[in-house]
CSV table of C-alpha atoms in Angstrom, one decimal:
chain,number,residue,atom,x,y,z
A,1,MET,CA,-175.1,34.9,-206.8
A,2,THR,CA,-172.4,33.4,-209.0
A,3,LEU,CA,-169.8,31.7,-206.9
A,4,GLY,CA,-167.0,29.8,-208.7
A,5,TYR,CA,-167.4,26.5,-206.9
A,6,PRO,CA,-170.6,24.5,-206.3
A,7,ASN,CA,-169.7,23.8,-202.7
A,8,ARG,CA,-168.4,27.3,-202.1
A,9,LYS,CA,-171.6,28.8,-200.7
A,10,ARG,CA,-172.1,25.9,-198.3
A,11,GLN,CA,-168.5,26.5,-197.1
A,12,LEU,CA,-169.1,30.2,-196.6
A,13,GLN,CA,-172.3,29.6,-194.7
A,14,LYS,CA,-170.4,27.4,-192.4
A,15,LEU,CA,-168.0,30.2,-191.6
A,16,ILE,CA,-170.8,32.6,-191.0
A,17,GLN,CA,-172.4,30.1,-188.6
A,18,ARG,CA,-169.1,29.8,-186.8
A,19,LEU,CA,-169.1,33.6,-186.2
A,20,GLY,CA,-172.5,33.1,-184.6
A,21,LEU,CA,-174.3,34.9,-187.4
A,22,SER,CA,-177.4,33.7,-189.2
A,23,ASN,CA,-177.3,32.8,-192.9
A,24,GLN,CA,-180.3,35.0,-193.2
A,25,ALA,CA,-178.2,38.0,-192.3
A,26,PRO,CA,-177.6,40.5,-195.2
A,27,ILE,CA,-174.2,38.9,-196.2
A,28,PRO,CA,-172.8,40.0,-199.6
A,29,TRP,CA,-171.9,36.4,-200.5
A,30,ASP,CA,-170.0,37.3,-203.6
A,31,LEU,CA,-167.8,39.7,-201.7
A,32,LEU,CA,-167.3,37.1,-199.0
A,33,ASP,CA,-166.0,34.7,-201.7
A,34,LEU,CA,-163.6,37.4,-202.8
A,35,ALA,CA,-162.5,38.1,-199.2
A,36,LEU,CA,-161.4,34.5,-199.0
A,37,THR,CA,-159.6,34.4,-202.3
A,38,HIS,CA,-155.8,34.9,-202.2
A,39,PRO,CA,-154.0,36.9,-204.9
A,40,THR,CA,-152.1,33.8,-206.0
A,41,LEU,CA,-155.4,32.4,-207.2
A,42,SER,CA,-156.5,35.5,-209.2
A,43,ALA,CA,-154.5,38.6,-209.8
A,44,GLU,CA,-157.7,40.6,-210.4
A,45,ALA,CA,-160.4,39.1,-208.3
A,46,ASN,CA,-158.9,38.7,-204.8
A,47,TYR,CA,-159.2,40.1,-201.3
A,48,GLU,CA,-156.8,43.0,-201.7
A,49,GLN,CA,-159.4,45.8,-202.2
A,50,LEU,CA,-161.6,44.4,-199.4
A,51,GLU,CA,-158.5,44.2,-197.1
A,52,PHE,CA,-158.0,47.9,-197.7
A,53,VAL,CA,-161.5,48.7,-196.5
A,54,GLY,CA,-161.2,46.1,-193.7
A,55,ASP,CA,-158.1,47.7,-192.3
A,56,SER,CA,-160.2,50.8,-191.5
A,57,VAL,CA,-163.1,48.7,-190.2
A,58,VAL,CA,-161.1,46.8,-187.6
A,59,ARG,CA,-159.4,50.0,-186.5
A,60,LEU,CA,-162.9,51.5,-185.9
A,61,VAL,CA,-164.1,48.4,-184.0
A,62,ALA,CA,-161.0,48.7,-181.7
A,63,SER,CA,-161.3,52.4,-181.2
A,64,GLU,CA,-165.0,52.4,-180.5
A,65,LEU,CA,-164.7,49.5,-178.0
A,66,LEU,CA,-161.8,51.1,-176.1
A,67,PHE,CA,-163.7,54.4,-176.0
A,68,GLU,CA,-166.8,52.6,-174.6
A,69,VAL,CA,-165.0,50.4,-172.1
A,70,TYR,CA,-162.2,52.7,-170.9
A,71,PRO,CA,-163.6,56.2,-171.4
A,72,HIS,CA,-161.0,57.8,-169.1
A,73,CYS,CA,-157.9,56.0,-170.5
A,74,PRO,CA,-155.2,58.4,-171.6
A,75,VAL,CA,-155.0,58.5,-175.4
A,76,GLY,CA,-151.4,57.3,-175.4
A,77,GLU,CA,-152.5,54.0,-173.8
A,78,PHE,CA,-155.5,53.9,-176.2
A,79,ALA,CA,-153.1,54.0,-179.1
A,80,ALA,CA,-150.8,51.4,-177.6
A,81,ILE,CA,-153.6,49.0,-177.0
A,82,ARG,CA,-155.2,49.6,-180.4
A,83,SER,CA,-151.9,48.9,-182.1
A,84,ILE,CA,-151.8,45.5,-180.4
A,85,LEU,CA,-155.5,44.7,-181.2
A,86,VAL,CA,-155.1,45.5,-184.9
A,87,SER,CA,-151.7,43.8,-185.3
A,88,ASP,CA,-151.3,41.0,-187.8
A,89,ARG,CA,-150.5,38.7,-184.8
A,90,THR,CA,-153.8,39.4,-183.0
A,91,LEU,CA,-155.9,39.3,-186.1
A,92,ALA,CA,-154.3,36.0,-187.3
A,93,GLU,CA,-155.0,34.5,-183.8
A,94,ILE,CA,-158.7,35.4,-184.0
A,95,ALA,CA,-158.9,34.2,-187.6
A,96,ASP,CA,-157.3,31.0,-186.5
A,97,TYR,CA,-159.8,30.6,-183.6
A,98,TYR,CA,-162.5,30.4,-186.3
A,99,GLY,CA,-160.4,28.1,-188.5
A,100,MET,CA,-160.6,30.7,-191.2
A,101,SER,CA,-157.6,29.3,-193.2
A,102,GLN,CA,-159.7,26.3,-194.2
A,103,PHE,CA,-162.0,28.6,-196.2
A,104,LEU,CA,-159.3,30.6,-197.9
A,105,LEU,CA,-158.7,29.7,-201.6
A,106,VAL,CA,-154.9,29.9,-202.1
A,107,ALA,CA,-152.4,28.5,-204.6
A,108,GLY,CA,-150.3,25.7,-203.2
A,109,SER,CA,-147.1,27.7,-203.7
A,110,ALA,CA,-148.3,30.3,-201.3
A,111,MET,CA,-149.3,27.7,-198.8
A,112,ARG,CA,-145.7,26.5,-198.5
A,113,ASP,CA,-144.8,30.0,-197.4
A,114,LYS,CA,-145.1,29.3,-193.7
A,115,ALA,CA,-143.5,32.7,-192.7
A,116,GLY,CA,-146.3,34.5,-194.6
A,117,GLU,CA,-149.1,32.6,-192.9
A,118,GLU,CA,-149.7,35.1,-190.2
A,119,SER,CA,-150.0,38.1,-192.5
A,120,ARG,CA,-152.1,36.0,-195.0
A,121,LEU,CA,-154.6,35.1,-192.3
A,122,ALA,CA,-154.7,38.7,-191.0
A,123,ASP,CA,-155.2,40.0,-194.5
A,124,CYS,CA,-158.2,37.7,-195.3
A,125,PHE,CA,-159.6,38.4,-191.8
A,126,GLU,CA,-159.6,42.1,-192.5
A,127,ALA,CA,-161.3,41.4,-195.9
A,128,VAL,CA,-164.0,39.3,-194.2
A,129,LEU,CA,-164.6,42.2,-191.8
A,130,ALA,CA,-165.0,44.6,-194.7
A,131,THR,CA,-167.5,42.2,-196.3
A,132,LEU,CA,-169.6,42.1,-193.1
A,133,TYR,CA,-169.4,45.9,-192.8
A,134,LEU,CA,-170.5,46.4,-196.4
A,135,GLY,CA,-173.5,44.1,-195.8
A,136,THR,CA,-175.1,46.6,-193.3
A,137,HIS,CA,-172.8,49.7,-193.5
A,138,ASP,CA,-172.4,49.4,-189.7
A,139,LEU,CA,-170.7,47.1,-187.2
A,140,THR,CA,-173.8,45.1,-186.2
A,141,LEU,CA,-172.6,41.9,-187.9
A,142,ILE,CA,-169.1,42.3,-186.4
A,143,ARG,CA,-169.1,43.5,-182.9
A,144,PRO,CA,-171.3,40.7,-181.4
A,145,TRP,CA,-168.5,38.1,-182.0
A,146,LEU,CA,-165.4,40.3,-182.3
A,147,ASP,CA,-165.9,42.4,-179.2
A,148,PRO,CA,-165.4,39.5,-176.7
A,149,HIS,CA,-162.0,38.8,-178.3
A,150,PHE,CA,-160.9,42.4,-178.2
A,151,ARG,CA,-162.3,43.0,-174.7
A,152,GLN,CA,-160.4,40.1,-173.3
A,153,ARG,CA,-157.2,41.1,-174.9
A,154,ALA,CA,-157.6,44.8,-173.9
A,155,ALA,CA,-158.3,43.7,-170.3
A,156,GLU,CA,-155.3,41.4,-170.3
A,157,ILE,CA,-153.1,44.2,-171.5
A,158,ILE,CA,-154.5,46.7,-169.0
A,159,ARG,CA,-154.8,44.4,-165.9
A,160,ASP,CA,-152.2,41.7,-166.0
A,161,PRO,CA,-149.0,43.3,-164.7
A,162,ALA,CA,-147.0,40.8,-166.7
A,163,ARG,CA,-148.6,41.9,-170.0
A,164,HIS,CA,-149.2,45.5,-169.2
A,165,ASN,CA,-145.7,46.4,-170.2
A,166,TYR,CA,-144.2,48.4,-173.0
A,167,LYS,CA,-141.5,45.8,-173.7
A,168,ALA,CA,-144.2,43.3,-174.7
A,169,ALA,CA,-146.0,45.9,-176.7
A,170,LEU,CA,-142.9,47.1,-178.5
A,171,GLN,CA,-141.9,43.5,-179.2
A,172,GLU,CA,-145.4,42.8,-180.8
A,173,TRP,CA,-145.0,45.9,-182.9
A,174,THR,CA,-141.4,45.2,-184.2
A,175,GLN,CA,-142.3,41.6,-184.8
A,176,SER,CA,-145.4,42.4,-186.8
A,177,HIS,CA,-143.8,45.2,-188.8
A,178,HIS,CA,-140.2,44.1,-189.1
A,179,LYS,CA,-140.1,40.4,-188.1
A,180,ILE,CA,-137.4,41.1,-185.6
A,181,LEU,CA,-137.0,41.8,-181.9
A,182,PRO,CA,-135.7,45.1,-180.5
A,183,GLU,CA,-132.4,45.0,-178.7
A,184,TYR,CA,-131.7,46.4,-175.2
A,185,LYS,CA,-128.3,47.8,-174.0
A,186,VAL,CA,-128.2,48.4,-170.3
A,187,GLN,CA,-125.5,50.1,-168.2
A,188,GLN,CA,-125.1,50.6,-164.5
A,189,ASN,CA,-124.6,54.3,-163.6
A,190,ARG,CA,-121.9,55.1,-161.0
A,191,GLN,CA,-122.8,58.7,-160.0
A,192,ILE,CA,-126.5,58.9,-159.4
A,193,HIS,CA,-128.7,61.5,-157.7
A,194,ASN,CA,-131.5,59.1,-156.9
A,195,ASP,CA,-132.2,55.4,-157.0
A,196,GLU,CA,-134.4,55.8,-160.1
A,197,GLU,CA,-131.2,56.5,-162.1
A,198,ARG,CA,-129.3,53.4,-161.1
A,199,PHE,CA,-129.6,51.8,-164.6
A,200,THR,CA,-129.8,53.3,-168.0
A,201,ALA,CA,-131.3,51.2,-170.8
A,202,GLU,CA,-131.4,51.9,-174.5
A,203,VAL,CA,-133.6,50.1,-177.0
A,204,TRP,CA,-132.4,49.7,-180.6
A,205,LEU,CA,-134.0,48.4,-183.8
A,206,LYS,CA,-132.1,48.0,-187.1
A,207,GLY,CA,-129.2,50.1,-185.9
A,208,ARG,CA,-131.4,53.0,-184.8
A,209,LYS,CA,-131.9,54.0,-181.2
A,210,LEU,CA,-135.6,54.1,-180.5
A,211,GLY,CA,-135.6,55.2,-176.9
A,212,GLU,CA,-133.7,55.5,-173.6
A,213,GLY,CA,-134.8,55.2,-170.0
A,214,THR,CA,-133.6,54.8,-166.4
A,215,GLY,CA,-134.7,52.8,-163.4
A,216,ARG,CA,-133.7,51.2,-160.1
A,217,SER,CA,-133.5,47.8,-161.8
A,218,ILE,CA,-132.4,46.6,-165.2
A,219,LYS,CA,-136.0,45.5,-165.9
A,220,SER,CA,-137.5,48.9,-165.0
A,221,ALA,CA,-134.9,50.8,-167.0
A,222,GLU,CA,-135.7,48.6,-170.0
A,223,GLN,CA,-139.5,49.2,-169.5
A,224,ALA,CA,-138.8,53.0,-169.4
A,225,ALA,CA,-136.9,52.8,-172.6
A,226,ALA,CA,-139.5,50.6,-174.2
A,227,GLN,CA,-142.2,53.1,-173.2
A,228,VAL,CA,-140.5,56.0,-174.9
A,229,ALA,CA,-139.9,53.9,-178.0
A,230,PHE,CA,-143.4,52.5,-178.1
A,231,LEU,CA,-145.3,55.7,-177.5
A,232,SER,CA,-143.2,57.5,-180.2
A,233,LEU,CA,-144.0,54.6,-182.6
A,234,VAL,CA,-147.7,54.6,-182.1
A,235,ASP,CA,-147.9,58.4,-182.4
A,236,THR,CA,-148.9,58.5,-186.0
A,237,GLN,CA,-147.4,62.0,-186.3
A,238,ASN,CA,-144.0,60.4,-186.0
A,239,LEU,CA,-144.6,57.5,-188.5
A,240,THR,CA,-142.4,57.5,-191.5
A,241,THR,CA,-140.5,55.0,-193.5
A,242,LEU,CA,-137.3,53.0,-193.0
A,243,GLN,CA,-136.0,52.0,-196.4
A,244,HIS,CA,-135.4,48.2,-196.4
B,1,MET,CA,-177.7,68.1,-171.4
B,2,THR,CA,-175.3,70.1,-169.3
B,3,LEU,CA,-173.2,72.3,-171.5
B,4,GLY,CA,-170.8,74.8,-169.9
B,5,TYR,CA,-171.9,77.9,-171.6
B,6,PRO,CA,-175.5,79.2,-172.0
B,7,ASN,CA,-175.0,80.0,-175.7
B,8,ARG,CA,-173.0,76.9,-176.4
B,9,LYS,CA,-175.9,74.7,-177.6
B,10,ARG,CA,-177.1,77.4,-180.0
B,11,GLN,CA,-173.6,77.7,-181.3
B,12,LEU,CA,-173.3,73.9,-181.8
B,13,GLN,CA,-176.7,73.8,-183.5
B,14,LYS,CA,-175.4,76.4,-186.0
B,15,LEU,CA,-172.5,74.1,-186.9
B,16,ILE,CA,-174.8,71.2,-187.3
B,17,GLN,CA,-177.0,73.2,-189.7
B,18,ARG,CA,-173.9,74.3,-191.7
B,19,LEU,CA,-173.2,70.6,-192.2
B,20,GLY,CA,-176.7,70.3,-193.7
B,21,LEU,CA,-177.9,68.2,-190.8
B,22,SER,CA,-181.1,68.7,-188.8
B,23,ASN,CA,-181.0,69.6,-185.1
B,24,GLN,CA,-183.5,66.8,-184.7
B,25,ALA,CA,-180.8,64.3,-185.7
B,26,PRO,CA,-179.5,62.1,-182.9
B,27,ILE,CA,-176.5,64.3,-182.1
B,28,PRO,CA,-174.8,63.6,-178.7
B,29,TRP,CA,-174.6,67.3,-177.9
B,30,ASP,CA,-172.4,66.8,-174.8
B,31,LEU,CA,-169.8,64.9,-176.9
B,32,LEU,CA,-170.0,67.6,-179.6
B,33,ASP,CA,-169.2,70.2,-177.0
B,34,LEU,CA,-166.2,68.0,-176.0
B,35,ALA,CA,-165.2,67.6,-179.6
B,36,LEU,CA,-164.8,71.3,-179.9
B,37,THR,CA,-162.9,71.8,-176.6
B,38,HIS,CA,-159.1,72.1,-177.0
B,39,PRO,CA,-156.8,70.5,-174.4
B,40,THR,CA,-155.6,74.0,-173.4
B,41,LEU,CA,-159.0,74.7,-172.0
B,42,SER,CA,-159.3,71.5,-170.0
B,43,ALA,CA,-156.7,68.8,-169.4
B,44,GLU,CA,-159.3,66.2,-168.7
B,45,ALA,CA,-162.4,67.1,-170.7
B,46,ASN,CA,-161.2,67.8,-174.2
B,47,TYR,CA,-161.4,66.4,-177.7
B,48,GLU,CA,-158.4,64.0,-177.4
B,49,GLN,CA,-160.3,60.7,-176.8
B,50,LEU,CA,-162.9,61.6,-179.5
B,51,GLU,CA,-160.1,62.5,-181.9
B,52,PHE,CA,-158.7,59.0,-181.4
B,53,VAL,CA,-162.0,57.5,-182.5
B,54,GLY,CA,-162.5,60.0,-185.3
B,55,ASP,CA,-159.2,59.1,-186.8
B,56,SER,CA,-160.7,55.6,-187.5
B,57,VAL,CA,-164.0,57.1,-188.6
B,58,VAL,CA,-162.5,59.3,-191.3
B,59,ARG,CA,-160.3,56.5,-192.5
B,60,LEU,CA,-163.3,54.3,-193.0
B,61,VAL,CA,-165.2,57.1,-194.8
B,62,ALA,CA,-162.3,57.5,-197.2
B,63,SER,CA,-161.9,53.7,-197.7
B,64,GLU,CA,-165.5,53.0,-198.3
B,65,LEU,CA,-165.9,55.9,-200.7
B,66,LEU,CA,-162.9,54.9,-202.8
B,67,PHE,CA,-164.0,51.3,-202.8
B,68,GLU,CA,-167.5,52.4,-204.1
B,69,VAL,CA,-166.3,54.9,-206.6
B,70,TYR,CA,-163.2,53.3,-208.0
B,71,PRO,CA,-163.8,49.5,-207.5
B,72,HIS,CA,-161.0,48.5,-209.8
B,73,CYS,CA,-158.3,50.9,-208.6
B,74,PRO,CA,-155.1,49.2,-207.6
B,75,VAL,CA,-154.7,49.1,-203.8
B,76,GLY,CA,-151.4,51.1,-204.0
B,77,GLU,CA,-153.3,54.0,-205.6
B,78,PHE,CA,-156.1,53.5,-203.0
B,79,ALA,CA,-153.6,53.9,-200.2
B,80,ALA,CA,-152.0,56.9,-201.8
B,81,ILE,CA,-155.3,58.7,-202.3
B,82,ARG,CA,-156.6,57.8,-198.8
B,83,SER,CA,-153.4,59.1,-197.3
B,84,ILE,CA,-154.1,62.5,-198.9
B,85,LEU,CA,-157.8,62.5,-198.0
B,86,VAL,CA,-157.1,61.8,-194.3
B,87,SER,CA,-154.1,64.2,-194.1
B,88,ASP,CA,-154.2,67.1,-191.6
B,89,ARG,CA,-154.0,69.4,-194.6
B,90,THR,CA,-157.2,68.1,-196.3
B,91,LEU,CA,-159.1,67.7,-193.0
B,92,ALA,CA,-158.2,71.3,-191.9
B,93,GLU,CA,-159.3,72.6,-195.3
B,94,ILE,CA,-162.7,70.9,-195.0
B,95,ALA,CA,-163.0,72.1,-191.4
B,96,ASP,CA,-162.2,75.6,-192.5
B,97,TYR,CA,-164.8,75.4,-195.3
B,98,TYR,CA,-167.4,75.0,-192.5
B,99,GLY,CA,-165.7,77.7,-190.4
B,100,MET,CA,-165.2,75.2,-187.6
B,101,SER,CA,-162.5,77.2,-185.8
B,102,GLN,CA,-165.1,79.7,-184.6
B,103,PHE,CA,-166.8,76.9,-182.6
B,104,LEU,CA,-163.6,75.6,-181.0
B,105,LEU,CA,-163.0,76.6,-177.4
B,106,VAL,CA,-159.3,77.2,-177.1
B,107,ALA,CA,-157.0,79.1,-174.7
B,108,GLY,CA,-155.6,82.3,-176.2
B,109,SER,CA,-152.0,81.0,-175.8
B,110,ALA,CA,-152.7,78.2,-178.2
B,111,MET,CA,-154.5,80.5,-180.6
B,112,ARG,CA,-151.2,82.4,-181.0
B,113,ASP,CA,-149.6,79.2,-182.2
B,114,LYS,CA,-150.2,79.8,-185.9
B,115,ALA,CA,-148.1,76.9,-187.0
B,116,GLY,CA,-150.3,74.5,-185.0
B,117,GLU,CA,-153.5,75.8,-186.5
B,118,GLU,CA,-153.7,73.2,-189.2
B,119,SER,CA,-153.3,70.2,-186.9
B,120,ARG,CA,-155.6,71.8,-184.3
B,121,LEU,CA,-158.4,72.1,-186.9
B,122,ALA,CA,-157.8,68.6,-188.2
B,123,ASP,CA,-157.9,67.2,-184.7
B,124,CYS,CA,-161.2,68.8,-183.8
B,125,PHE,CA,-162.6,67.9,-187.2
B,126,GLU,CA,-161.8,64.2,-186.4
B,127,ALA,CA,-163.4,64.6,-183.0
B,128,VAL,CA,-166.6,66.0,-184.6
B,129,LEU,CA,-166.7,63.1,-187.0
B,130,ALA,CA,-166.4,60.7,-184.0
B,131,THR,CA,-169.3,62.5,-182.3
B,132,LEU,CA,-171.5,62.2,-185.4
B,133,TYR,CA,-170.5,58.5,-185.7
B,134,LEU,CA,-171.4,57.8,-182.1
B,135,GLY,CA,-174.8,59.4,-182.5
B,136,THR,CA,-176.0,56.6,-184.9
B,137,HIS,CA,-173.1,54.1,-184.9
B,138,ASP,CA,-172.9,54.4,-188.7
B,139,LEU,CA,-171.9,57.0,-191.2
B,140,THR,CA,-175.3,58.4,-192.1
B,141,LEU,CA,-174.7,61.7,-190.4
B,142,ILE,CA,-171.3,62.1,-192.1
B,143,ARG,CA,-171.2,60.8,-195.6
B,144,PRO,CA,-174.0,63.1,-197.0
B,145,TRP,CA,-171.9,66.2,-196.5
B,146,LEU,CA,-168.3,64.7,-196.4
B,147,ASP,CA,-168.6,62.5,-199.5
B,148,PRO,CA,-168.7,65.5,-201.9
B,149,HIS,CA,-165.5,66.9,-200.5
B,150,PHE,CA,-163.7,63.6,-200.7
B,151,ARG,CA,-165.1,62.7,-204.1
B,152,GLN,CA,-164.0,66.0,-205.6
B,153,ARG,CA,-160.5,65.6,-204.1
B,154,ALA,CA,-160.2,62.0,-205.2
B,155,ALA,CA,-161.3,62.9,-208.7
B,156,GLU,CA,-158.8,65.7,-208.8
B,157,ILE,CA,-156.0,63.4,-207.7
B,158,ILE,CA,-156.9,60.8,-210.2
B,159,ARG,CA,-158.0,62.9,-213.3
B,160,ASP,CA,-156.0,66.1,-213.3
B,161,PRO,CA,-152.5,65.3,-214.7
B,162,ALA,CA,-151.1,68.2,-212.8
B,163,ARG,CA,-152.3,66.8,-209.5
B,164,HIS,CA,-152.2,63.1,-210.3
B,165,ASN,CA,-148.6,63.1,-209.5
B,166,TYR,CA,-146.5,61.5,-206.8
B,167,LYS,CA,-144.4,64.6,-206.2
B,168,ALA,CA,-147.5,66.4,-205.0
B,169,ALA,CA,-148.6,63.5,-203.0
B,170,LEU,CA,-145.2,63.0,-201.4
B,171,GLN,CA,-145.0,66.8,-200.6
B,172,GLU,CA,-148.5,66.6,-198.9
B,173,TRP,CA,-147.3,63.7,-196.8
B,174,THR,CA,-143.9,65.1,-195.7
B,175,GLN,CA,-145.5,68.5,-195.0
B,176,SER,CA,-148.2,67.1,-192.9
B,177,HIS,CA,-146.0,64.6,-191.0
B,178,HIS,CA,-142.7,66.5,-190.9
B,179,LYS,CA,-143.5,70.1,-191.8
B,180,ILE,CA,-140.8,70.1,-194.4
B,181,LEU,CA,-140.5,69.4,-198.1
B,182,PRO,CA,-138.5,66.5,-199.7
B,183,GLU,CA,-135.4,67.4,-201.6
B,184,TYR,CA,-134.6,66.2,-205.1
B,185,LYS,CA,-131.1,65.5,-206.5
B,186,VAL,CA,-131.0,65.0,-210.2
B,187,GLN,CA,-128.1,64.0,-212.5
B,188,GLN,CA,-127.8,63.6,-216.2
B,189,ASN,CA,-126.5,60.2,-217.2
B,190,ARG,CA,-123.9,60.0,-219.9
B,191,GLN,CA,-124.0,56.3,-221.0
B,192,ILE,CA,-127.6,55.3,-221.4
B,193,HIS,CA,-129.2,52.3,-223.0
B,194,ASN,CA,-132.5,53.9,-223.7
B,195,ASP,CA,-134.0,57.3,-223.5
B,196,GLU,CA,-135.9,56.6,-220.2
B,197,GLU,CA,-132.5,56.5,-218.4
B,198,ARG,CA,-131.4,60.0,-219.5
B,199,PHE,CA,-131.9,61.5,-216.0
B,200,THR,CA,-131.6,59.9,-212.5
B,201,ALA,CA,-133.4,61.6,-209.6
B,202,GLU,CA,-133.1,60.9,-205.9
B,203,VAL,CA,-135.5,62.1,-203.3
B,204,TRP,CA,-134.3,62.8,-199.8
B,205,LEU,CA,-136.0,63.7,-196.5
B,206,LYS,CA,-134.1,64.5,-193.3
B,207,GLY,CA,-130.8,63.0,-194.6
B,208,ARG,CA,-132.5,59.8,-195.7
B,209,LYS,CA,-132.9,58.7,-199.3
B,210,LEU,CA,-136.5,57.8,-199.8
B,211,GLY,CA,-136.4,56.7,-203.4
B,212,GLU,CA,-134.7,56.9,-206.8
B,213,GLY,CA,-136.0,56.9,-210.4
B,214,THR,CA,-135.0,57.6,-214.0
B,215,GLY,CA,-136.7,59.3,-216.9
B,216,ARG,CA,-136.3,61.1,-220.2
B,217,SER,CA,-136.7,64.5,-218.5
B,218,ILE,CA,-135.8,65.9,-215.1
B,219,LYS,CA,-139.5,66.1,-214.3
B,220,SER,CA,-140.3,62.5,-215.2
B,221,ALA,CA,-137.2,61.2,-213.3
B,222,GLU,CA,-138.3,63.2,-210.2
B,223,GLN,CA,-141.8,61.7,-210.6
B,224,ALA,CA,-140.4,58.2,-210.8
B,225,ALA,CA,-138.4,58.8,-207.6
B,226,ALA,CA,-141.4,60.3,-205.8
B,227,GLN,CA,-143.5,57.3,-206.8
B,228,VAL,CA,-141.1,54.9,-205.3
B,229,ALA,CA,-140.8,57.0,-202.1
B,230,PHE,CA,-144.6,57.6,-201.8
B,231,LEU,CA,-145.7,54.0,-202.4
B,232,SER,CA,-143.2,52.8,-199.8
B,233,LEU,CA,-144.4,55.4,-197.3
B,234,VAL,CA,-148.1,54.6,-197.7
B,235,ASP,CA,-147.5,50.8,-197.5
B,236,THR,CA,-148.2,50.5,-193.8
B,237,GLN,CA,-146.1,47.4,-193.6
B,238,ASN,CA,-143.1,49.7,-194.0
B,239,LEU,CA,-144.1,52.3,-191.5
B,240,THR,CA,-141.8,52.9,-188.6
B,241,THR,CA,-140.4,55.7,-186.7
B,242,LEU,CA,-137.8,58.4,-187.4
B,243,GLN,CA,-136.5,59.7,-184.1
B,244,HIS,CA,-136.8,63.5,-184.0
């Protein structure tokens, strides 16, 4: 093992211990060093390739967990929950729980970019997951400590009525992908056939209408609109680009 | 094991043998039955949940393979190649190679939907991958037979100048996601500073300009435009929805 800094391996061992893993586990230490090296420090040897693999690893962890814990959940809900679990926001929160930023080698210039902190943390977190995956080629070094975080969040999304809502899910998604919140336009309908049509809400993002829904209250109309928008967003068949 | 049809297990064993696997392998046969049951046959017990997991499995196979075979490939290229490998078109081709459609239980009405055949095959292929993954919780029942397909395709994309092009990649992507081809608009430039600016090409999809590029020939300008479009499409940070 040829790590750049004399203290680096001790540092990395500390992180591995924080994850509840043994330093005797088959950790590819050189890759772990790379996983915690930001592109500002080295344009060639940094976490980018590992992040690419880690993005698939974290998606698999979330999918397998949801399939095990909620085997009868409709796939639309699965996709909605997974999209929150693998969002930059969630991953950065978990990385932060383990104080991962203190192990990340990064140039001072990037450190001053506070806005990029969340995606930086999420990126290196994914790279760390790739490293642990590549140590064993399965999820045995990952699920023991990551599952509890995902389980708790999935349970919160499903159980807590205040969180089990598409407005919150849509907001998470637009913030993590576009750094902005969706806008709602609501109108009260005069001629209605039933109470569910009292209000019509539209949800907009960047000048584009994402969905529309009706309800007996403003809040429920907004939820209905957000559900249409969110489920169409998470259906990967519909994903395409918005030019920035 | 309680499979619906008396011959079903023999059928499924035949598929497993075609994949080059042993029937003694830890195959979850009930799940394999489910993986090859279309939603038209049962609204509750079908391949949808497994397909959700399989989508992550196939992504991991592609990511890990690319990381192993092309460790120094720029991540933009990685993402471009992965997007082709995990596309409905590629997965349906591989499923077809193993004659998977003959094992799929599907209602006659859906069979007549020829346009949906590719996505149907890709979906059940992903569900089969999920099943094999869940048998061992790693990729040992998958990579031995899937790797050669992916390796060959990745090598073709990277090596063959006729295939290593962003026009082809963009076309694969728009066909698999939108069932249509992108359109190119090219103009010859009169006042140019260097030969690379002789032609300007724009690439459009559904009334939206996806990219623009210049070149010394029409073909190279189109390639440049397609590259801009494709790399922005595969950058998941830029993914969002187009309302249909």
